[in-house]
PDB file of C-alpha atoms in Angstrom:
ATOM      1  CA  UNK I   1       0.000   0.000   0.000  1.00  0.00           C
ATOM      2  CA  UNK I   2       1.066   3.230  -0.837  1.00  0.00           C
ATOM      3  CA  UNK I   3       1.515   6.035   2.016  1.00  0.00           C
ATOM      4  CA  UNK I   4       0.922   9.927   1.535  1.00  0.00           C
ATOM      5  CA  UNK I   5       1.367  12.386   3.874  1.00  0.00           C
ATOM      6  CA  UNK I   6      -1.165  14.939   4.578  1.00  0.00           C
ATOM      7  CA  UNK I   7       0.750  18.063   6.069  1.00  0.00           C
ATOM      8  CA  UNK I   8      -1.862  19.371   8.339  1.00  0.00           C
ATOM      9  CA  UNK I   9      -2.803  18.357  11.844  1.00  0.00           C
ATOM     10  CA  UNK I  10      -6.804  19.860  10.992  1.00  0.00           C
ATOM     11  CA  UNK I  11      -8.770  16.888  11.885  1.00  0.00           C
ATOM     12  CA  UNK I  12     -11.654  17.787   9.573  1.00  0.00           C
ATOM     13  CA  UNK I  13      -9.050  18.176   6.853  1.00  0.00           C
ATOM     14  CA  UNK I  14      -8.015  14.616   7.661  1.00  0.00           C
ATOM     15  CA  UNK I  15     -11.675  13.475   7.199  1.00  0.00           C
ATOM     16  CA  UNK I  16     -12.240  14.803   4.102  1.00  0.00           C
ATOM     17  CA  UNK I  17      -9.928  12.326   1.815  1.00  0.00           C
ATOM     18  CA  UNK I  18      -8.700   9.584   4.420  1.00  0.00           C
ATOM     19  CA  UNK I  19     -10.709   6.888   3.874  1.00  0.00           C
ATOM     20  CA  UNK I  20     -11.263   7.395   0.138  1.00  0.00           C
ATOM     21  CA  UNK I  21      -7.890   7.274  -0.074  1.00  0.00           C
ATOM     22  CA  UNK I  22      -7.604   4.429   1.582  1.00  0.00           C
ATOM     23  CA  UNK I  23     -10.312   2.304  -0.640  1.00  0.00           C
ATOM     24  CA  UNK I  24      -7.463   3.187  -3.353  1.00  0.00           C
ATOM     25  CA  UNK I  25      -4.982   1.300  -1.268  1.00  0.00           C
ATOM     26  CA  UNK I  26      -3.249   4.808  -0.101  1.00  0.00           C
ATOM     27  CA  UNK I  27      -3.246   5.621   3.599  1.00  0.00           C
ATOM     28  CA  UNK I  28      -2.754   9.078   4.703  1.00  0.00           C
ATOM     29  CA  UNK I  29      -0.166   9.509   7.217  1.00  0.00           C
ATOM     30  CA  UNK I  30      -0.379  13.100   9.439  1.00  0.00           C
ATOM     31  CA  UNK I  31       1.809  15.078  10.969  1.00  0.00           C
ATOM     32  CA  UNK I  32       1.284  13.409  14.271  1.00  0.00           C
ATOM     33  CA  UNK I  33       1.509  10.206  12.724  1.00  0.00           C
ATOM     34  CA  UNK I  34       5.248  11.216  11.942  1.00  0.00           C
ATOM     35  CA  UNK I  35       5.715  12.957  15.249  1.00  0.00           C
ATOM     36  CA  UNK I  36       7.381  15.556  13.162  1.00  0.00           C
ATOM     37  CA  UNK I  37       6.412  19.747  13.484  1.00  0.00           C
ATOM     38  CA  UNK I  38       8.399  22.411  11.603  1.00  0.00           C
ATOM     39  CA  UNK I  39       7.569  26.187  11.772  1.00  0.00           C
ATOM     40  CA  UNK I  40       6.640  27.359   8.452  1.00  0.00           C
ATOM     41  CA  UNK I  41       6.439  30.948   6.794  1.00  0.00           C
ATOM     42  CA  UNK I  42       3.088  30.666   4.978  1.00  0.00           C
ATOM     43  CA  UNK I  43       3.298  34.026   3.177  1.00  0.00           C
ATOM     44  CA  UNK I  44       1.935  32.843  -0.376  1.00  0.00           C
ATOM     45  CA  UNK I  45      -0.377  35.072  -1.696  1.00  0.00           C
ATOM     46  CA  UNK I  46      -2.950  32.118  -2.562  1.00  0.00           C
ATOM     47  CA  UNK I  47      -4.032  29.035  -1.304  1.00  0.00           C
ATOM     48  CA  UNK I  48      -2.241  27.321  -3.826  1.00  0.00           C
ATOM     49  CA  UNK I  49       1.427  29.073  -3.383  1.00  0.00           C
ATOM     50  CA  UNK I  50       0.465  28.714   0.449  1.00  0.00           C
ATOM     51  CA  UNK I  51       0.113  24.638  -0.228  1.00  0.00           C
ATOM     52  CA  UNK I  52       2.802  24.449  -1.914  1.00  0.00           C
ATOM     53  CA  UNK I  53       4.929  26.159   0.753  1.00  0.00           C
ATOM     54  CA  UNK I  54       3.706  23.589   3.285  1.00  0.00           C
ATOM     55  CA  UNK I  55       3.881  20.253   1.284  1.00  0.00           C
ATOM     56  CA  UNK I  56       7.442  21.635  -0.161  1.00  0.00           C
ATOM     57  CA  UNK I  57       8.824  21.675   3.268  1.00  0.00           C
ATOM     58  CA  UNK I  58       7.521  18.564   4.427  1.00  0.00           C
ATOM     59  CA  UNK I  59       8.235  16.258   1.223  1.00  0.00           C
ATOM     60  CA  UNK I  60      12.096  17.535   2.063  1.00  0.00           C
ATOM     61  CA  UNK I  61      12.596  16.207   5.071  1.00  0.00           C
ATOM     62  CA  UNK I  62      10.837  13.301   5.284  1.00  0.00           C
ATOM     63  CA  UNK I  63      10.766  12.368   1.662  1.00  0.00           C
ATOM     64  CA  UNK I  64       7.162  10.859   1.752  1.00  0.00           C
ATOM     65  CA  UNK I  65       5.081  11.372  -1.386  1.00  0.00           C
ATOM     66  CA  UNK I  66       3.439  15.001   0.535  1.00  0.00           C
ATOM     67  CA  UNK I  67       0.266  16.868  -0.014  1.00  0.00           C
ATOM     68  CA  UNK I  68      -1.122  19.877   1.931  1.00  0.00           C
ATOM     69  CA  UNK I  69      -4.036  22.393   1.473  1.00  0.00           C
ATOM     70  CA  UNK I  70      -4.895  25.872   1.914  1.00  0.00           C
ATOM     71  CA  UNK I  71      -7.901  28.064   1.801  1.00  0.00           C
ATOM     72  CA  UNK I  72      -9.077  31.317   0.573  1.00  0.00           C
ATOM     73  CA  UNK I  73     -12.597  33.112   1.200  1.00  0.00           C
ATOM     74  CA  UNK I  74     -13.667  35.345  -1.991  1.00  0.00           C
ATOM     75  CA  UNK I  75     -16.136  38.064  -1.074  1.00  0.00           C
ATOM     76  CA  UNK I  76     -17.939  39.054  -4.061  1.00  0.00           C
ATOM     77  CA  UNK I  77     -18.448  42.935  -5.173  1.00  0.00           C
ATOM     78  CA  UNK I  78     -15.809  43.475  -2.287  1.00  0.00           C
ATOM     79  CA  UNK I  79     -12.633  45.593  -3.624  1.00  0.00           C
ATOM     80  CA  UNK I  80      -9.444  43.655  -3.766  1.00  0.00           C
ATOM     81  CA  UNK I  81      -7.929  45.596  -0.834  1.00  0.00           C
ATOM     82  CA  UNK I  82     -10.637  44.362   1.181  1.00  0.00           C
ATOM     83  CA  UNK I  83     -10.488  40.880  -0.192  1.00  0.00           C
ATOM     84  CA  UNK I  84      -9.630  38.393   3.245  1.00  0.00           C
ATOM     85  CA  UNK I  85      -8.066  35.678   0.423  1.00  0.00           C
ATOM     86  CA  UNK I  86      -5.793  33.736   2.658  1.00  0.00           C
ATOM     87  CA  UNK I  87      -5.691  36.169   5.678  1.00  0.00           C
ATOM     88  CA  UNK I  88      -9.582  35.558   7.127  1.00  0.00           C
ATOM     89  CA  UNK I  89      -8.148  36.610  10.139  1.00  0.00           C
ATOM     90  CA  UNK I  90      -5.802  38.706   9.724  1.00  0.00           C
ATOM     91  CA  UNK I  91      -6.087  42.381   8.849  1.00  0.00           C
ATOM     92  CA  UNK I  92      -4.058  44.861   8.226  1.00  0.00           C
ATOM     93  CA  UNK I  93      -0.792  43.008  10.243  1.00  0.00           C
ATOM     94  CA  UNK I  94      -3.161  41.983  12.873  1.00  0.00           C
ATOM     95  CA  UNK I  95      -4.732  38.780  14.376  1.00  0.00           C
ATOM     96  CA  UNK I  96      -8.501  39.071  14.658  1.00  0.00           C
ATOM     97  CA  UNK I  97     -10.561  37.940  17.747  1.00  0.00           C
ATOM     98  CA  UNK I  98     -13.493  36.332  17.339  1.00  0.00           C
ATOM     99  CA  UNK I  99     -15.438  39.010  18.439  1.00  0.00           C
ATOM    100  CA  UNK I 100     -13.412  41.663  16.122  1.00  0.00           C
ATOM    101  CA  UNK I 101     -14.176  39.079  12.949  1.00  0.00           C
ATOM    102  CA  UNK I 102     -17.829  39.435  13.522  1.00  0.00           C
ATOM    103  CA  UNK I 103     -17.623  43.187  13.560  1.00  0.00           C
ATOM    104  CA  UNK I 104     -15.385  43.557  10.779  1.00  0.00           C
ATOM    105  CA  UNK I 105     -17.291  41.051   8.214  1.00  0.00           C
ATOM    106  CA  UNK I 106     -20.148  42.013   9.018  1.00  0.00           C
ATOM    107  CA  UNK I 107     -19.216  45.487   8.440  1.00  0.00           C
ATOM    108  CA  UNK I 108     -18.230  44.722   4.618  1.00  0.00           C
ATOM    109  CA  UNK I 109     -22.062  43.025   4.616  1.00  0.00           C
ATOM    110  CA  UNK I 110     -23.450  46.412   5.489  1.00  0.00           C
ATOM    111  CA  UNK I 111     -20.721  48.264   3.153  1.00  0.00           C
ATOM    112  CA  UNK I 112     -20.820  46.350  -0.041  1.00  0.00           C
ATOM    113  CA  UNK I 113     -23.921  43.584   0.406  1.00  0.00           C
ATOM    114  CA  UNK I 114     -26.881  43.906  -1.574  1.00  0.00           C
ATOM    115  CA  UNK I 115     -30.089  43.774   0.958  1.00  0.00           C
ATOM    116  CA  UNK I 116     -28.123  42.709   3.743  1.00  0.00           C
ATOM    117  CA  UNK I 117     -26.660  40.139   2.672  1.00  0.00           C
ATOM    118  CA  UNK I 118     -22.957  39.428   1.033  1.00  0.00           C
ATOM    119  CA  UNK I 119     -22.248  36.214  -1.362  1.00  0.00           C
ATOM    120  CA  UNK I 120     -18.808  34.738  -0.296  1.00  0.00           C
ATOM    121  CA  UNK I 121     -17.138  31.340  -1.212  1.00  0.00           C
ATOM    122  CA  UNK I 122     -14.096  29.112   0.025  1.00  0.00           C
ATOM    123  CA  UNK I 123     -11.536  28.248  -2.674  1.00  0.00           C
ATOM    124  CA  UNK I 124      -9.091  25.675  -1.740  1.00  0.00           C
ATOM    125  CA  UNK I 125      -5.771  24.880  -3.145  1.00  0.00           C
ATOM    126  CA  UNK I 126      -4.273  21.214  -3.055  1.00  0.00           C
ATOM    127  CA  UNK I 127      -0.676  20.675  -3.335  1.00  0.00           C
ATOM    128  CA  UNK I 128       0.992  17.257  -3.657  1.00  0.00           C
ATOM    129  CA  UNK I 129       4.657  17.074  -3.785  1.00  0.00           C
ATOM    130  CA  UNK I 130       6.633  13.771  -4.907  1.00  0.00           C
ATOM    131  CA  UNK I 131      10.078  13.718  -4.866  1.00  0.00           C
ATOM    132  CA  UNK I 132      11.398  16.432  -8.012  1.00  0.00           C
ATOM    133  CA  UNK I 133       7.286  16.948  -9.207  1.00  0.00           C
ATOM    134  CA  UNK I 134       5.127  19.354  -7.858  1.00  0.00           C
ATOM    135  CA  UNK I 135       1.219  18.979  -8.630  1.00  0.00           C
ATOM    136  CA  UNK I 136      -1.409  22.320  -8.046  1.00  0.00           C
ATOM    137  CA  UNK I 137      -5.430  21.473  -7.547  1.00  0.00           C
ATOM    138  CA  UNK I 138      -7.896  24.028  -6.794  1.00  0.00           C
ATOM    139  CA  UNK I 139     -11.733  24.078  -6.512  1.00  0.00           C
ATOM    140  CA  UNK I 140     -14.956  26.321  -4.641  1.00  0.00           C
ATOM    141  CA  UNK I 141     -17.358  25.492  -2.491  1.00  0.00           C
ATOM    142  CA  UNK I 142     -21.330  26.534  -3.021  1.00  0.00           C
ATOM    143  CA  UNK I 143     -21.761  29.908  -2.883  1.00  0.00           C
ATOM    144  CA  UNK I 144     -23.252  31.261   1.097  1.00  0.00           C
ATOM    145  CA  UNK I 145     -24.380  34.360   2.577  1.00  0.00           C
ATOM    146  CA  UNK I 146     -22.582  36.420   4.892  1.00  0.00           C
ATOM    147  CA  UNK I 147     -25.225  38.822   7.001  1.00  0.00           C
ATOM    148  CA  UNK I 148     -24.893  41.345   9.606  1.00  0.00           C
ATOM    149  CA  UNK I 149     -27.373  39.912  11.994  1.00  0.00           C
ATOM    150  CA  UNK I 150     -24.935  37.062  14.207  1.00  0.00           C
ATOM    151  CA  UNK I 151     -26.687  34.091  14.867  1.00  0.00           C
ATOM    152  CA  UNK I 152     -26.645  33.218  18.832  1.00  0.00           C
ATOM    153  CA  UNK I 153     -24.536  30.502  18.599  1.00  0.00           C
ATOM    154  CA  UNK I 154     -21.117  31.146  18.506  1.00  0.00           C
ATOM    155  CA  UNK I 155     -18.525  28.639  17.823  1.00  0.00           C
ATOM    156  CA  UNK I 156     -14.979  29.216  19.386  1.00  0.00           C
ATOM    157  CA  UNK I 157     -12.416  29.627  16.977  1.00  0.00           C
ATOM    158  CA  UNK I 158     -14.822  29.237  13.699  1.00  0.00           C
ATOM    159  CA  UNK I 159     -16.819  33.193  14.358  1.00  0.00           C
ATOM    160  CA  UNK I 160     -17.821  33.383  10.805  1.00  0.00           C
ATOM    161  CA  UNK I 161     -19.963  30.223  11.289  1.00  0.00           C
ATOM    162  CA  UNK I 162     -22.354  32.759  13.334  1.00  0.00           C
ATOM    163  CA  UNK I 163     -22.930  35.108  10.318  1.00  0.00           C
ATOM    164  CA  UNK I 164     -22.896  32.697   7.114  1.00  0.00           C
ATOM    165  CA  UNK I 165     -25.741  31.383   5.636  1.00  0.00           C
ATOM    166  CA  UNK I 166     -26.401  28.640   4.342  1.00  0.00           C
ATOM    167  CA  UNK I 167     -28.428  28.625   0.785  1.00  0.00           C
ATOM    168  CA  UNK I 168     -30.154  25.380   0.588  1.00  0.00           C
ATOM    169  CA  UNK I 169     -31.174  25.059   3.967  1.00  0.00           C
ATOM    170  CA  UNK I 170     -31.253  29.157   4.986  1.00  0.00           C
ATOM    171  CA  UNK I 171     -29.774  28.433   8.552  1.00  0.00           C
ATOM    172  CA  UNK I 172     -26.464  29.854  10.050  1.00  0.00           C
ATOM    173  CA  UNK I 173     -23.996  27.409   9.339  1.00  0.00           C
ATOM    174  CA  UNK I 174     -23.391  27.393  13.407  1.00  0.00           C
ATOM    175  CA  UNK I 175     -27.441  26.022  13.983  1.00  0.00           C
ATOM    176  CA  UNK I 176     -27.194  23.147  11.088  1.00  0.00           C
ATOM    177  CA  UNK I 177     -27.772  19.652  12.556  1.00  0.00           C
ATOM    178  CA  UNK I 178     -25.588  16.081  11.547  1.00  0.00           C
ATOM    179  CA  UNK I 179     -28.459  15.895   9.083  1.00  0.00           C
ATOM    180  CA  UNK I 180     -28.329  18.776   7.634  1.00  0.00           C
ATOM    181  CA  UNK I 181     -24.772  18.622   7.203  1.00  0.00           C
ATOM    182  CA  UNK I 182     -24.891  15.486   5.290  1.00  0.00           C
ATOM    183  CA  UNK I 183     -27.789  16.554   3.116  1.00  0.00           C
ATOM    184  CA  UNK I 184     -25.385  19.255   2.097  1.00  0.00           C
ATOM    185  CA  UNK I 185     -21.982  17.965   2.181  1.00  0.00           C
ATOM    186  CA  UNK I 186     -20.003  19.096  -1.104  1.00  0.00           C
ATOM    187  CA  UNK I 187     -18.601  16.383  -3.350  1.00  0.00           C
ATOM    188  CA  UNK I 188     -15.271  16.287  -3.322  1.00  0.00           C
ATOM    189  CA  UNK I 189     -14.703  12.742  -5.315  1.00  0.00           C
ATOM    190  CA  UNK I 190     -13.166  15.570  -8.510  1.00  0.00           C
ATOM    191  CA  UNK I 191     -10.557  16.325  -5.420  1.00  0.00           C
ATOM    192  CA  UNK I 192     -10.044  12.334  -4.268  1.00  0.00           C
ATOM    193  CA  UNK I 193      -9.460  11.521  -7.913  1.00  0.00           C
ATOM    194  CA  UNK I 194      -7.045  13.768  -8.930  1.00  0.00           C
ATOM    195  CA  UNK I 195      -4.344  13.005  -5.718  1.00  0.00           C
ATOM    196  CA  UNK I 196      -5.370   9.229  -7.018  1.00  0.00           C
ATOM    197  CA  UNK I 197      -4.014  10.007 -10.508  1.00  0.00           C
ATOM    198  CA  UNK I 198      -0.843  11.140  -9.122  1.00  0.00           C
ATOM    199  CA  UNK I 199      -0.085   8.553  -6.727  1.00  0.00           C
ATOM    200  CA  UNK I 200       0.024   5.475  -9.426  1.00  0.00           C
TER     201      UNK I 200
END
């Protein structure tokens, strides 16, 4: 069986290819799998060149067949200065709270939404490195809603759960149920294909 190793220690990232991966006879190793944490400048300016920083770094010292992934949020009718791209958090040289995330978003809803509301989507990068190649992957995620009115439920770390939207179901991502998650859960077979095509 072939190994790959998934340079991220985001459990939810994990979730999202292991075991597809695995009915192709490739199992995912992490980086606590390894027992093996370097820091790492991410200062690409995309998810992609951000992925590529991480697997890059990770293929070279452990010379395992490496992939990593980034994200970017696109806010649309928003001015590129204003664009979060890889820095949700950040703005401006500084680390947002949680509570400072809500204000500012949902201060972009009120400046450049149409009726309240602001369409945003994820775009996420893959990057798999083996030995001299380098491979790029990219994709979006259904469009949402960002909205100025926070839901009440706030989840720690994730504050832009509390004012996104979701389409299908028109519930803040923060009150959707297991069920509702699975009724919506993106496809991302396109995503377990492609690292298959590289790993024969």
């Amino acid at each position: 069986m072939k190994q790959i190793l998934f340079a991220t220690i985001n459990e939810s990232k994990v979730k999202r290819f292991q075991k597809a991966l695995l009915e192709n006879n490739i199992e995912m190793l992490t980086l606590k799998d390894i027992d093996t944490a370097i820091e790492i400048e991410e200062n690409g300016s995309t998810a992609i060149e951000n992925a590529l920083i991480k697997a890059r770094a990770y293929a070279s010292i452990t010379n395992i067949a490496t992939l990593a992934m980034d994200d970017n949020l696109y806010l649309e009718n928003v001015p590129s200065t204003y664009q979060p791209g890889v820095y949700v958090r950040r703005v401006n040289g500084k680390r947002l709270t949680d509570e400072e995330m809500i204000k500012y978003y949902t201060n972009l809803v009120q400046e450049y939404g149409v009726d309240g509301k602001l369409v945003a989507r994820w775009v996420h990068g893959l990057a798999l490195v083996i030995g001299e190649e380098e491979f790029t992957y990219s994709w979006s995620n259904s469009d949402f809603d960002l909205i100025t009115t926070p839901s009440e439920i706030i989840h720690p770390g994730y504050p832009l759960d509390s004012i996104s939207i979701n389409r299908k179901l028109n519930k803040y991502f923060t009150e959707l149920t297991k069920e509702d998650k699975l009724s919506i859960q993106e496809d991302e077979t396109h995503a377990v294909e492609w690292i298959v095509s590289h790993m024969k």
